[in-house]
mmCIF file of C-alpha atoms and ligand atoms in Angstrom:
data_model
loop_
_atom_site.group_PDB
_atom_site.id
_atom_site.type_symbol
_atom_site.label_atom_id
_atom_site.label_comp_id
_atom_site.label_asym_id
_atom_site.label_seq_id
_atom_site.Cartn_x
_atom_site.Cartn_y
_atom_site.Cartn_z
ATOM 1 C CA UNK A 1476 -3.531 34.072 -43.444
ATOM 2 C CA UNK A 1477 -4.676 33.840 -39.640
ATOM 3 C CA UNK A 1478 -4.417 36.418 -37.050
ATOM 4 C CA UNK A 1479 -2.648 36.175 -33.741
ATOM 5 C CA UNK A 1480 -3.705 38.332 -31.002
ATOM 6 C CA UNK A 1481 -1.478 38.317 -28.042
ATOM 7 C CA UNK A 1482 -3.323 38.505 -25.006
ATOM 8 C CA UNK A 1483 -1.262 40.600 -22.434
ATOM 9 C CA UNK A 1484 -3.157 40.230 -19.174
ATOM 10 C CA UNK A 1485 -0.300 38.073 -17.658
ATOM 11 C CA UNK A 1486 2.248 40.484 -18.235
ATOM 12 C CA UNK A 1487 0.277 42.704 -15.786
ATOM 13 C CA UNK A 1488 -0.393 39.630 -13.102
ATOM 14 C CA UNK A 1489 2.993 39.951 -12.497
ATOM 15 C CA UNK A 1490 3.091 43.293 -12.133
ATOM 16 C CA UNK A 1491 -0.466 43.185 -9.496
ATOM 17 C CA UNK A 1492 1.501 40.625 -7.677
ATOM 18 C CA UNK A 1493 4.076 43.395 -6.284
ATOM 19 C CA UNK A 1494 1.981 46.493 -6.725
ATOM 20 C CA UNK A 1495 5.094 47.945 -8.454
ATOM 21 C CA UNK A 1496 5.163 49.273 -11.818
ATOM 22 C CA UNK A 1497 6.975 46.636 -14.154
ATOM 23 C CA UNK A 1498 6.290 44.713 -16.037
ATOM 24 C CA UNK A 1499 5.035 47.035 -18.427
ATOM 25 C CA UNK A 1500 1.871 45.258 -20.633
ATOM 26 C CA UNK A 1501 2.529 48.518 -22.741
ATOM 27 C CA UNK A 1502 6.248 47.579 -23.177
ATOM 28 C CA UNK A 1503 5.157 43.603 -23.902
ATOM 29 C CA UNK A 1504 2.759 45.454 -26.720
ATOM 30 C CA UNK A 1505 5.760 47.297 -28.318
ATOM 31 C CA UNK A 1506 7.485 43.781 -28.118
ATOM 32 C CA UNK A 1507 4.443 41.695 -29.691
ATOM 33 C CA UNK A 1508 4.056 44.500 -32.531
ATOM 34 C CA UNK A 1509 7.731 44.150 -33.388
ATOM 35 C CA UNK A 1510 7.305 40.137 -33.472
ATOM 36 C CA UNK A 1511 4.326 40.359 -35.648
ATOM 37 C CA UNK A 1512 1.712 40.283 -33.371
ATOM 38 C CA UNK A 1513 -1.742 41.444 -35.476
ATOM 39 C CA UNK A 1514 -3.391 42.525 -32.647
ATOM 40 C CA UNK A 1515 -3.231 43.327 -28.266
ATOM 41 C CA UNK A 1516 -6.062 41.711 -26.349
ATOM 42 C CA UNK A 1517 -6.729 42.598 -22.502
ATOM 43 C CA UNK A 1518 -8.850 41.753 -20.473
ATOM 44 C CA UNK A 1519 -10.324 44.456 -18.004
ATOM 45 C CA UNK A 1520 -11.593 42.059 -14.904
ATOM 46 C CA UNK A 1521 -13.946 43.585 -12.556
ATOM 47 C CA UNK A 1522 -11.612 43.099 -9.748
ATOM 48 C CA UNK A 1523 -8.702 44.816 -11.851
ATOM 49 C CA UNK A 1524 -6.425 41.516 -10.921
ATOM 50 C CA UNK A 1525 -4.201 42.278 -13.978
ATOM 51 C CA UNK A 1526 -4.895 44.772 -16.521
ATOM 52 C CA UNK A 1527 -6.126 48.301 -15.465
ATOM 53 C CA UNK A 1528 -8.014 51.205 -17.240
ATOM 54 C CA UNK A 1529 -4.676 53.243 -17.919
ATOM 55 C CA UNK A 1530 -2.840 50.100 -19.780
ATOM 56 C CA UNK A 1531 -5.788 49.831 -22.232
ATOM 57 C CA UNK A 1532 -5.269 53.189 -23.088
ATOM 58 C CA UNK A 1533 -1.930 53.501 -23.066
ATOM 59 C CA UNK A 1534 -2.029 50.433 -25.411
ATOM 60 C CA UNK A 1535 -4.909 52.388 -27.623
ATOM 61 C CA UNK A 1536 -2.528 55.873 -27.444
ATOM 62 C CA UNK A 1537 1.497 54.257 -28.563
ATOM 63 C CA UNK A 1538 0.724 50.827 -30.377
ATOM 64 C CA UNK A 1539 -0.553 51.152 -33.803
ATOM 65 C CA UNK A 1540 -2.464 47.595 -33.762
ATOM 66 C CA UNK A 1541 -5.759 46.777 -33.021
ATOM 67 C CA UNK A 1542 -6.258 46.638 -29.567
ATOM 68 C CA UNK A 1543 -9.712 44.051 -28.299
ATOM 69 C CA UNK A 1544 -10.501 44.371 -25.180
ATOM 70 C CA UNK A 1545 -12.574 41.446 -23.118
ATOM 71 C CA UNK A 1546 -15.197 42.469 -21.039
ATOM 72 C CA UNK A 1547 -18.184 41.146 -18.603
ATOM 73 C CA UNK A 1548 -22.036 41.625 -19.791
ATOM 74 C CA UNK A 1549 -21.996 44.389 -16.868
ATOM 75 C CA UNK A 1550 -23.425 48.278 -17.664
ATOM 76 C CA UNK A 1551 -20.244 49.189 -15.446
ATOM 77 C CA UNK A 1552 -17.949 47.545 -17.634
ATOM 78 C CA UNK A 1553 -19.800 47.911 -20.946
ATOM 79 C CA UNK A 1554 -19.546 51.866 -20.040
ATOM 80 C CA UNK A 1555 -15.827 52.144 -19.195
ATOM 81 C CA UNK A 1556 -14.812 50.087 -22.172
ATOM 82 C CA UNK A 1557 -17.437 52.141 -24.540
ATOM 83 C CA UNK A 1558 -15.453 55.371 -23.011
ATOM 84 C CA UNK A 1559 -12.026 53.802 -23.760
ATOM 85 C CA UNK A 1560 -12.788 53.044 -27.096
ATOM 86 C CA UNK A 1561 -10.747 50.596 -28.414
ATOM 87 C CA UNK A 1562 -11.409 48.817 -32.137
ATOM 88 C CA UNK A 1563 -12.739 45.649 -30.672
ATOM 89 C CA UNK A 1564 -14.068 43.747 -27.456
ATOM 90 C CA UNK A 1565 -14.935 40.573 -26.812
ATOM 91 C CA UNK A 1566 -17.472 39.949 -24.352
ATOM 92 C CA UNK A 1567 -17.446 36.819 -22.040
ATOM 93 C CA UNK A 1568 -18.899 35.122 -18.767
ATOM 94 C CA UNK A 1569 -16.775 36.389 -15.266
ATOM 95 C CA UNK A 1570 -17.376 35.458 -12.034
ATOM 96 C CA UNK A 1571 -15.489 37.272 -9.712
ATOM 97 C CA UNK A 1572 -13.627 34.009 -7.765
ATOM 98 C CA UNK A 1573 -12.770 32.278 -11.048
ATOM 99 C CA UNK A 1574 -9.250 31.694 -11.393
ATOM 100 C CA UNK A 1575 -9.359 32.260 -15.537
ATOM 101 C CA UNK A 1576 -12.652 32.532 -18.025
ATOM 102 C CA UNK A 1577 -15.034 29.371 -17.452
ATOM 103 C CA UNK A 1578 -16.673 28.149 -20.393
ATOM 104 C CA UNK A 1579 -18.689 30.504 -23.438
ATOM 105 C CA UNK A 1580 -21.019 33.556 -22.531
ATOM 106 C CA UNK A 1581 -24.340 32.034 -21.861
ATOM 107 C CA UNK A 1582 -26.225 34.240 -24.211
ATOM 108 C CA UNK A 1583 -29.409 32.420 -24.252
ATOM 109 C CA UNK A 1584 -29.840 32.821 -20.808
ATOM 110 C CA UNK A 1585 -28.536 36.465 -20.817
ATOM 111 C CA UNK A 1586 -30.125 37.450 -23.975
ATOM 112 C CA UNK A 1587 -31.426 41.205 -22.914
ATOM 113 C CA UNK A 1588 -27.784 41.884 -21.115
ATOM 114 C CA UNK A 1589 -25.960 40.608 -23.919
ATOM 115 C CA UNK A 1590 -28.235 42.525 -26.250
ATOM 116 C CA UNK A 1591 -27.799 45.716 -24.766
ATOM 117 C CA UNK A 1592 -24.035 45.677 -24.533
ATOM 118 C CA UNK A 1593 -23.816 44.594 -28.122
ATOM 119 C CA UNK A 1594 -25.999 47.517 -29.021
ATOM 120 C CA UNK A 1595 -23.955 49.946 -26.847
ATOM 121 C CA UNK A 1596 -20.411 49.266 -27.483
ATOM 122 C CA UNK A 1597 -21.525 49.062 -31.412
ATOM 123 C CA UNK A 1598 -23.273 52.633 -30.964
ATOM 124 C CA UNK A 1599 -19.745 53.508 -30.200
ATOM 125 C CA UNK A 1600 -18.115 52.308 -33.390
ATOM 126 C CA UNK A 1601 -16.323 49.539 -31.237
ATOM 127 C CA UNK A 1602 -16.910 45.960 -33.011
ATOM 128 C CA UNK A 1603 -18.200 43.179 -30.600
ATOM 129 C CA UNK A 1604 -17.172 39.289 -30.959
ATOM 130 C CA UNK A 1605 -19.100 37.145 -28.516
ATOM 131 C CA UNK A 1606 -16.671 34.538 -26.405
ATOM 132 C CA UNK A 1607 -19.230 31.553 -26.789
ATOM 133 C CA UNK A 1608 -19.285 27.560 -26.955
ATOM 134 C CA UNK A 1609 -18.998 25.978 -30.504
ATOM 135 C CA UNK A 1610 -22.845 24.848 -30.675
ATOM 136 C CA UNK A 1611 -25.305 26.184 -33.584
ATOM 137 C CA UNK A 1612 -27.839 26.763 -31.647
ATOM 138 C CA UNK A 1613 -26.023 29.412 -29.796
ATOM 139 C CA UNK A 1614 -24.385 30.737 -32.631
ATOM 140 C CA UNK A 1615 -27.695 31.623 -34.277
ATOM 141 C CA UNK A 1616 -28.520 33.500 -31.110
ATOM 142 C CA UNK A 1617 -25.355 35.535 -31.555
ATOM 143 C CA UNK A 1618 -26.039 36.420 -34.780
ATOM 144 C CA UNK A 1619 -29.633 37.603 -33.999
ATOM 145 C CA UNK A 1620 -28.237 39.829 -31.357
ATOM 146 C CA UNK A 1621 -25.943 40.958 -34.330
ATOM 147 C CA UNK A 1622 -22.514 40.475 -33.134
ATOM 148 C CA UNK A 1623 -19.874 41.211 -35.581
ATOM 149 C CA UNK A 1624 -17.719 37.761 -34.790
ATOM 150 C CA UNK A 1625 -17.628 35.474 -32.418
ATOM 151 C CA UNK A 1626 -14.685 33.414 -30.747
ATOM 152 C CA UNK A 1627 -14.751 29.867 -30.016
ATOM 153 C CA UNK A 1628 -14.029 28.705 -26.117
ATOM 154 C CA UNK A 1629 -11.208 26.319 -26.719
ATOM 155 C CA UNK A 1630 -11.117 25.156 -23.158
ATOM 156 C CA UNK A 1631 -12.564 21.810 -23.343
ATOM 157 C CA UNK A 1632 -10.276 21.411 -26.430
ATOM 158 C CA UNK A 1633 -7.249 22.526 -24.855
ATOM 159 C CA UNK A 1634 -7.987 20.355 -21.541
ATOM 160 C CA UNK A 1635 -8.688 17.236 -23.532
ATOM 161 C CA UNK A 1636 -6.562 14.650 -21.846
ATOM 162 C CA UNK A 1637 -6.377 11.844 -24.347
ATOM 163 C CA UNK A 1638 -6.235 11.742 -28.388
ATOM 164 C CA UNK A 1639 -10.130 10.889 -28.604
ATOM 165 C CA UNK A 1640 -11.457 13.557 -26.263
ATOM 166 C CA UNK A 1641 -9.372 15.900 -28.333
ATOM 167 C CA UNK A 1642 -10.842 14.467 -31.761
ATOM 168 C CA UNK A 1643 -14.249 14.802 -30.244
ATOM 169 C CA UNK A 1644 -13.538 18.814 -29.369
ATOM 170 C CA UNK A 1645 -12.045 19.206 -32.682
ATOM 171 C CA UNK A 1646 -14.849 17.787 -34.403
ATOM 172 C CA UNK A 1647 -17.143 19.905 -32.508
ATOM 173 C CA UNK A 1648 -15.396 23.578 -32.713
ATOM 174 C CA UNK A 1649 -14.918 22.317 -36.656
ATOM 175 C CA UNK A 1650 -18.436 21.736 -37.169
ATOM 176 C CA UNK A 1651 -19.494 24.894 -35.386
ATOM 177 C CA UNK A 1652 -17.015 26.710 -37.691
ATOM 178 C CA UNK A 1653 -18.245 24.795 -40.804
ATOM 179 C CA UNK A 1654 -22.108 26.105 -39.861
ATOM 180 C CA UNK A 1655 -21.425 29.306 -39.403
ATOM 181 C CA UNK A 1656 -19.113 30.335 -42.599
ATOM 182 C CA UNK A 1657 -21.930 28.636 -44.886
ATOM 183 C CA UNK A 1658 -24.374 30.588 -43.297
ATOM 184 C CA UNK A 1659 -23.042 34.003 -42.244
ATOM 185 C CA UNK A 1660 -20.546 36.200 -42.771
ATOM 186 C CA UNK A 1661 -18.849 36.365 -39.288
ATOM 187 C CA UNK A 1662 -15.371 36.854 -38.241
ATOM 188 C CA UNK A 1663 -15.001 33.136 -36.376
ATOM 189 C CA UNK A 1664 -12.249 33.074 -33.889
ATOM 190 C CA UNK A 1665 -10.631 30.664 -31.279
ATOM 191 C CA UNK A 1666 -8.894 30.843 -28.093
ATOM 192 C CA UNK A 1667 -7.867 29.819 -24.593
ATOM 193 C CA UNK A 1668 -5.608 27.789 -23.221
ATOM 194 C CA UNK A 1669 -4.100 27.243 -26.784
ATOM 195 C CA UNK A 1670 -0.167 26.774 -26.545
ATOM 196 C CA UNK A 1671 2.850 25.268 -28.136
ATOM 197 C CA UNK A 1672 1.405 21.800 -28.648
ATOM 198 C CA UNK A 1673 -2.162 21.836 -29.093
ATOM 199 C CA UNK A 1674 -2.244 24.769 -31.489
ATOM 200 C CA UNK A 1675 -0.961 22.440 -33.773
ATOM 201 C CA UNK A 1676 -3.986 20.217 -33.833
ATOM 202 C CA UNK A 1677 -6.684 23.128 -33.853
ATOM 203 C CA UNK A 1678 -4.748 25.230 -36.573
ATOM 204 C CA UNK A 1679 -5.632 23.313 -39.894
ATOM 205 C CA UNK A 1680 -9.513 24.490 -39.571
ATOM 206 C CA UNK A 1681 -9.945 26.988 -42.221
ATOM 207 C CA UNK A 1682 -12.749 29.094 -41.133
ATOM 208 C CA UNK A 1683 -11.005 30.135 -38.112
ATOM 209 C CA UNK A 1684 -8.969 33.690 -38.882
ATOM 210 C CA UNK A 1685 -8.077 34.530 -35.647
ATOM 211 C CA UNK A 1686 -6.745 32.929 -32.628
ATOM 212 C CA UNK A 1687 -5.911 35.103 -29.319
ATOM 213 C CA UNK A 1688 -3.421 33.477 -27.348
ATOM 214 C CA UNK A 1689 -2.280 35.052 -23.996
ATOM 215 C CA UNK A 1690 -1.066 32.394 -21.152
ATOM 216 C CA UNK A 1691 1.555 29.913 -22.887
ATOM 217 C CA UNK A 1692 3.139 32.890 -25.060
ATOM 218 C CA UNK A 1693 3.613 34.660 -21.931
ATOM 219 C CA UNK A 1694 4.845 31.468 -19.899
ATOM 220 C CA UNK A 1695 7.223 30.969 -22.535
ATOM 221 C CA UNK A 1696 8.854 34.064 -22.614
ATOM 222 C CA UNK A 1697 9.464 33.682 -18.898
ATOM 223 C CA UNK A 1698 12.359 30.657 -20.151
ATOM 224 C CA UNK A 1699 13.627 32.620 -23.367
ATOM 225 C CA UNK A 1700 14.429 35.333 -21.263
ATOM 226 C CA UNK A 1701 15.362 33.891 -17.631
ATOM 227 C CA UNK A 1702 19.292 33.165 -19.159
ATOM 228 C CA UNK A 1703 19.663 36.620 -20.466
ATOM 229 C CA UNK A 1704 18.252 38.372 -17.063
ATOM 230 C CA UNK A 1705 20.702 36.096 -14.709
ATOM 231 C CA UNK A 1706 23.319 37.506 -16.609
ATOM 232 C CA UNK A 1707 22.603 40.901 -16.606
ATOM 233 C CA UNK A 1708 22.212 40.915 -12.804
ATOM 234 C CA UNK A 1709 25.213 38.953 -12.257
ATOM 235 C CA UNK A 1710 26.969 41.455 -14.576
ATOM 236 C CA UNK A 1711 25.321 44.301 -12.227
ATOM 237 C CA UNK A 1712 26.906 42.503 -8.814
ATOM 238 C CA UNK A 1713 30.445 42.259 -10.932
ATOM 239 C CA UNK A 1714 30.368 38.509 -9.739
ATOM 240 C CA UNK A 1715 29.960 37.249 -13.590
HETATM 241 N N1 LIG B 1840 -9.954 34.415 -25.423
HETATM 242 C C1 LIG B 1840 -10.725 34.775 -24.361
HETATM 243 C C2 LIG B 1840 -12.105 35.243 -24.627
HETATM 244 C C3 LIG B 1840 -10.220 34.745 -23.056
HETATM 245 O O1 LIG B 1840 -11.004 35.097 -22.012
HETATM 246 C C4 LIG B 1840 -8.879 34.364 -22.853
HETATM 247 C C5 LIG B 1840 -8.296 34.385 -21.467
HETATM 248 O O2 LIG B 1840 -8.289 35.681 -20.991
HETATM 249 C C6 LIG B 1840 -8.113 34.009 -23.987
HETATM 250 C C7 LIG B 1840 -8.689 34.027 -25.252
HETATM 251 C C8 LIG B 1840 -6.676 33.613 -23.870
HETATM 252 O O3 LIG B 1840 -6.566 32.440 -23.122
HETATM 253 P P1 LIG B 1840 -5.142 31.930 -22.692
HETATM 254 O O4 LIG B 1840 -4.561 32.952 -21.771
HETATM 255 O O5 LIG B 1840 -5.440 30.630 -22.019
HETATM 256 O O6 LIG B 1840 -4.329 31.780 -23.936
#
């Protein structure tokens, strides 16, 4: 059976937007282990726009899943997230004015950074997956720079605008995923910008056991819950 790991860094936008101290991410984690979540992903941002430090570990401390944490090729970063120790981490690109995470880690070009992070954060029992594009050649790379799994970028998948571009993306990520189960024994894993429609196109490739899934979950729940919290405040102003 696949995995779903609910990515829980909008939970904490909305919190960042107020500077207050709700909503909790580590209240949404009691709520995704109760639904069946199989694991909590975060992502610590250098500019701390949504999750913080103390969320991952209150996340690591109270939740029993397995918390993965995505983090930039940076010594900073690898060193906080080596300290916090949680059971995975992904790492992936980040530039600092993207809105969200711009295509795969380029880890040709950033061979030695990736390198050393994957050696670090392994050193501390923490396993890595690599957040790349679905293309062998990079794959191969990954595995030489032994990486325990890697995740596919879904992006140009997801923001296919017509039935062929999507075929073409699904042909690629399934080709990618086909290459590297006959040749290695990696975890392969998908994700970003997957929701309520797409998944269902991207879901029937076999080699994929994970998908992390944080933005349309977390939209979502916005609408099954709006009804409820109208009523509740109404009830609160006794004008219901
Ligand atoms: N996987 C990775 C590596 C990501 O960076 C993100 C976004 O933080 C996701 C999955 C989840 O993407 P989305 O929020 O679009 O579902």
């Amino acid at each position: 059976m696949v995995r779903l790991g609910v990515n829980l860094d909008h939970v904490a936008t909305l919190r960042e937007a107020r500077k207050v101290n709700y909503p909790s991410p580590l209240k949404a984690a009691f709520i995704a282990e109760e639904a069946g979540a199989d694991g909590i992903t975060m992502h610590l941002r250098q500019d701390r726009r949504h999750i913080q430090e103390r969320d991952i570990e209150d996340v690591i401390k109270h939740i029993s899943l397995p918390v993965n944490v995505e983090l930039a090729i940076v010594p900073e970063m690898v060193d906080i997230v080596s300290d916090l120790k949680p059971q995975h981490c992904c790492l992936v690109p980040e530039r600092v004015t993207e809105i969200t995470t711009e295509g795969g880690l380029n880890i040709i070009e950033f061979e030695n950074e990736t390198g050393a992070a994957i050696e670090k954060l392994k050193s501390k029992d923490i396993s890595v997956s690599l957040f790349i594009e679905p293309e062998i050649e990079i794959i191969k790379k990954g595995v030489e720079l032994g990486t325990n799994a890697i995740e596919f970028n879904t992006s140009l998948y997801s923001d296919s605008k017509t039935p062929g571009e999507r075929n073409i993306q699904i042909k690629r990520i399934q080709k990618a995923a086909r290459f590297t189960a006959e040749n290695y024994s990696l975890e392969i894993h998908a994700g970003h910008g997957l929701n309520y429609t797409n998944v269902k196109f991207i879901r029937d490739i076999p080699e994929i056991i994970e998908y992390n899934i944080g933005h349309s979950i977390i939209s979502r729940s916005v609408f099954s819950g709006l009804y409820n919290a109208i009523i509740e405040m109404k009830k609160l102003l006794r004008c219901l």
